[in-house]
Structure formats: C-alpha cells, structure tokens
Amino acid sequence: MSIAQNVATIKQNIAQAAIAAGRDPKDILLCAATKMNNADAVRQAIAAGVDCCGENRVQELTAKLAEKAYAGAPIHFIGRLQTNKVKQVVGRVSLIQSVDRLKLLQAIQTEAARQGIVQDILLEINIGREESKGGFLVEELPTLLPKMGEFPNIFVRGLMAIPPICKISSNNDKFFHEMCNLSVDISSKKYDNVCVDILSMGMSDDYESAIRCGSTMIRVGTAIFGARDYTKPHPRDVNIQEEK
Ligand SMILES: *Cc1c(COP(=O)(O)O)cnc(C)c1O
C-alpha cells in the first residue's frame, strides 16, 4: 500500500469512528509520526492530507527542516526532549506535545523568552503510571496548572498521553477515558496561559478507540509509513519497540 492509500484509509477510519461516537470527523486531527522516515516519505504524507507532522528526535527534525520536508504542514515535536536541545526546537515547531517535566517547562520558558515568542505546548501525562515513561502524574496537575501563569512565554493547549502498550487495543480505553475526563475537568477551570482544546492520544494500533473516548489528535506512524527499520536503534525507540 502506498502512503497516500494508507492516509486515505486512516481518514476513512477516523470518520467512521467519529460518527459512531456522535462526533464530527473534522474535530480529529491526524498527526503523522514521521520518526525514521525520510523527507520524501514525509512529503508524500503531507500531499496525502495529514494535518501535521510529529517528529521525535531533534537531529531528525533539524535534518528534515534543512530539506524543507515539512513544507505545507505544521510541525510538532512529540519525543523526549533534553533541556540542552530546547534551543533547536522552540520556535521551530508549532507545538511541543511531549512536555513531561517541570525542568523542561523552565527551559522552554527561558528559550521562548529569549526569542520573544510564546511557545504552544501540551502537557504529557503518564496516565499508566509507568516508571519507564516520562510525563506528569495526574495528582501533580492541581499544583502545576495554577503555576502556569509564571511561564508567560508558554501556552498550554492541552494534554498528550502514551498509554501502556497492550495487545488488545480496547484495554487502553480506561486510560483514554481518564485522559478525556481530565481534559474536560481542566477546561472547566480558569488558569492563566492554559486553554485545553487538544487531547492528543491514539496511535496506529488504537486510534479508533482513542477517538471513541474523545481524542482530538491521533499520532500515527506505522499505519501511514509501514514498519520502521530498527536495525540502528535509538534508546527511546528501543523502548517503544520492546513494549509492543
Ligand atoms: C512513534 C510514535 C507514535 C506513532 O506510533 P505508531 O505505533 O507507529 O503509530 C505516536 N506517538 C509518539 C510519541 C511516537 O513516538
């Protein structure tokens, strides 16, 4: 199957899952998770109509930006971000989805202030409480969110989660529902620099259940590009692969 055909199939599935859940398909954005795929593959996905591209590694982001691979689509950062690489991401992507710790918030604030911009982010939530994963714990949010006013160069657009990988995709429904409730709860309150309208959850194996549970953005890699080549693994991707 070509990338264009895969994107078309996923869009049909998005529409079906949305309609079955009484939702408008337009309310769900498709983010192509482009890690380990080259500029040409990224261009094909954009031409096929994905809504944005999500990159995991700073090195790949920088290389593909130099190749103008993302022309025509917003770029998001979706991988674990080291504070010493924040300079190469802030201001270059429209959304950093994987903000998983206070130290990173502080580093993004410093860099965004230096550039004189406001950086949109999502807070990554460790919804499965897994030691191997980053992300804020649900109980940290009541103290974190009121503090967002102290980060004038950051705007929180919503939440992101990578639930535990499990064989039966509906097993993650519990986590997806928890995320949705959390997001509804936060948007009902008023916090400075916070407006929760994005709920990023669902990947190749479980995006339809994520949509049924209220996801507004799915991040899909394998179902668009095919299986990734892990002959030269990267620590983070090794984790992802082993969990599958
Ligand atoms: C790779 C990746 C995805 C996509 O995973 P697939 O299973 O290939 O669809 C989504 N989100 C993040 C953060 C990823 O790293």
XYZ file of C-alpha atoms and ligand atoms in Angstrom:
259
model
C 0.000 0.000 0.000
C 1.240 3.481 -0.808
C 1.472 6.247 1.784
C -1.381 8.041 0.010
C -3.593 4.949 0.198
C -2.738 4.426 3.860
C -3.625 8.031 4.714
C -6.920 7.694 2.813
C -7.779 4.516 4.729
C -6.939 6.103 8.085
C -9.077 9.143 7.254
C -11.995 6.839 6.463
C -11.459 5.026 9.753
C -11.293 8.345 11.617
C -14.589 9.405 10.059
C -16.268 6.105 10.883
C -15.054 6.068 14.489
C -16.053 9.709 14.948
C -19.538 9.275 13.500
C -20.100 6.099 15.549
C -19.257 8.152 18.642
C -21.557 11.010 17.605
C -18.582 13.270 16.865
C -17.659 15.438 13.890
C -14.725 13.870 11.974
C -13.349 17.384 11.450
C -12.685 17.604 15.185
C -9.971 14.948 14.963
C -6.570 15.868 13.553
C -4.187 13.355 12.046
C -0.576 13.886 13.067
C 1.909 11.821 11.041
C 4.562 10.408 13.389
C 7.478 10.714 10.997
C 10.381 9.300 13.010
C 12.824 7.226 10.977
C 11.067 8.121 7.748
C 12.844 10.265 5.190
C 11.950 13.604 3.672
C 10.374 12.010 0.623
C 8.018 9.874 2.733
C 7.110 12.937 4.801
C 6.278 14.902 1.641
C 4.039 12.074 0.430
C 2.154 12.042 3.720
C 1.639 15.816 3.576
C 0.471 15.598 -0.038
C -1.991 12.895 1.041
C -3.508 15.328 3.536
C -2.203 14.661 7.043
C -2.900 17.648 9.297
C 0.576 17.925 10.818
C 3.856 16.088 11.271
C 5.237 14.948 14.609
C 8.986 14.440 14.964
C 10.656 12.587 17.840
C 14.298 13.426 17.598
C 15.964 16.804 17.398
C 18.549 15.507 14.933
C 15.892 14.280 12.509
C 13.894 17.474 12.922
C 16.918 19.593 12.056
C 17.861 17.438 9.070
C 14.337 17.358 7.617
C 13.862 21.092 8.186
C 17.026 21.671 6.150
C 15.494 19.536 3.389
C 12.219 21.514 3.638
C 10.483 18.168 4.158
C 7.560 19.606 6.123
C 6.541 22.296 3.629
C 2.779 22.740 3.766
C 2.157 21.215 7.191
C 2.656 22.335 10.799
C 5.432 20.517 12.683
C 5.063 19.193 16.192
C 7.693 17.764 18.474
C 6.472 14.519 20.078
C 9.611 12.862 21.514
C 11.515 13.067 24.743
C 13.263 16.435 24.758
C 16.525 17.043 26.587
C 16.820 20.515 28.087
C 20.132 21.123 26.298
C 18.355 20.683 22.933
C 15.442 23.002 23.638
C 17.052 25.791 21.578
C 16.767 23.659 18.462
C 13.047 23.029 18.949
C 11.439 26.128 20.478
C 10.196 28.467 17.755
C 10.799 25.876 15.053
C 7.712 23.788 15.798
C 4.171 24.998 16.298
C 3.502 22.607 19.193
C 5.717 20.684 21.613
C 3.460 17.788 22.603
C 5.834 15.991 24.944
C 6.432 18.409 27.808
C 6.848 15.895 30.578
C 8.603 17.621 33.487
C 8.995 20.926 35.274
C 12.651 21.321 34.285
C 11.648 21.176 30.637
C 8.915 23.784 31.157
C 11.532 26.076 32.686
C 13.981 25.530 29.824
C 11.268 26.188 27.206
C 10.222 29.353 29.037
C 13.800 30.658 29.064
C 14.348 29.987 25.366
C 10.927 31.267 24.252
C 11.501 34.479 26.245
C 14.939 34.877 24.631
C 13.316 34.552 21.185
C 10.443 36.826 22.184
C 7.762 34.277 21.287
C 5.029 32.281 23.002
C 5.521 28.539 22.518
C 2.422 26.326 22.416
C 2.802 23.046 24.264
C 0.892 20.026 25.515
C 1.492 18.550 28.937
C 2.361 14.874 28.654
C 0.571 12.817 31.283
C 1.945 9.485 32.491
C -1.538 8.066 32.608
C -0.454 4.436 33.061
C 1.925 5.426 35.885
C 4.769 3.602 34.148
C 8.271 4.022 35.536
C 9.776 3.741 32.054
C 7.816 6.730 30.769
C 8.052 10.438 31.350
C 5.096 12.677 31.987
C 3.326 14.376 34.832
C 1.232 12.300 37.192
C -2.434 13.243 37.399
C -2.072 14.314 41.015
C 0.683 16.795 40.103
C -1.686 18.862 37.936
C -3.574 20.713 40.705
C -0.287 22.327 41.781
C 1.228 22.627 38.305
C -1.655 24.286 36.419
C -2.096 27.305 38.731
C 1.668 27.878 38.318
C 1.474 28.197 34.525
C 0.977 31.941 34.934
C 4.658 32.029 35.918
C 5.546 30.930 32.381
C 4.476 33.932 30.272
C 6.160 32.582 27.115
C 4.396 29.217 27.240
C 0.784 28.470 26.368
C -0.711 25.112 27.342
C -3.008 23.958 24.536
C -3.901 20.600 26.022
C -2.793 17.159 27.086
C -0.942 14.277 25.496
C -0.612 10.667 26.601
C 1.040 7.461 25.507
C -0.841 4.771 27.447
C 0.741 1.378 28.140
C 1.115 -0.707 25.001
C -1.157 -3.713 25.192
C -2.175 -6.463 22.815
C -5.902 -5.762 22.958
C -6.388 -2.137 21.993
C -9.649 -1.695 23.915
C -7.656 -2.354 27.099
C -6.446 1.209 26.884
C -9.982 2.607 26.940
C -9.744 3.044 30.691
C -6.710 5.332 30.239
C -8.283 7.157 27.295
C -11.422 7.821 29.340
C -9.330 9.054 32.254
C -7.485 11.442 29.927
C -10.738 12.740 28.484
C -12.213 13.365 31.938
C -9.041 15.128 32.972
C -9.132 17.359 29.928
C -12.832 18.249 30.448
C -12.111 18.953 34.109
C -9.189 21.285 33.347
C -11.035 23.187 30.631
C -13.889 23.884 33.040
C -11.436 25.781 35.267
C -9.620 29.034 34.553
C -5.829 29.001 34.669
C -3.520 31.635 33.219
C -1.784 30.511 29.996
C -3.900 27.374 29.786
C -6.649 26.607 27.261
C -7.155 22.893 26.907
C -8.581 22.231 23.450
C -6.234 19.477 22.262
C -6.284 15.929 23.575
C -3.528 14.035 21.786
C -3.877 10.274 22.162
C -4.169 7.200 19.964
C -1.543 5.600 17.692
C -1.612 3.056 14.846
C -2.996 0.202 16.933
C -5.575 2.045 18.982
C -6.553 5.340 17.350
C -10.146 4.277 16.774
C -10.723 3.534 20.456
C -8.954 6.792 21.334
C -11.396 8.665 19.065
C -14.366 6.924 20.648
C -13.038 8.104 24.027
C -12.647 11.746 22.953
C -9.216 12.157 21.352
C -8.883 15.265 19.177
C -5.478 14.386 17.736
C -4.089 10.988 16.841
C -0.379 10.397 16.205
C 0.077 7.690 13.603
C 3.349 6.338 12.245
C 3.340 2.669 11.259
C -0.140 2.689 9.707
C 0.980 5.516 7.384
C 4.597 4.661 6.605
C 4.823 0.926 7.321
C 7.049 -0.715 9.918
C 10.119 1.242 10.972
C 13.605 -0.130 10.395
C 15.137 -0.708 13.813
C 18.493 -2.059 12.666
C 20.070 1.100 14.047
C 18.029 1.557 17.196
C 17.734 4.656 19.318
C 17.211 4.180 23.071
C 13.757 5.708 23.098
C 12.608 3.742 20.098
C 14.023 0.536 21.539
C 11.699 1.119 24.477
C 8.732 1.687 22.227
C 9.537 -1.418 20.199
C 10.032 -3.655 23.233
C 6.730 -2.589 24.678
C 4.884 -3.659 21.561
C 6.200 6.674 17.126
C 5.209 7.431 17.892
C 3.863 7.411 17.539
C 3.309 6.567 16.410
O 3.419 5.205 16.701
P 2.833 4.102 15.677
O 2.535 2.942 16.556
O 3.925 3.822 14.716
O 1.630 4.674 15.050
C 2.985 8.209 18.262
N 3.412 8.971 19.285
C 4.701 9.008 19.649
C 5.089 9.885 20.785
C 5.628 8.235 18.984
O 6.899 8.271 19.364
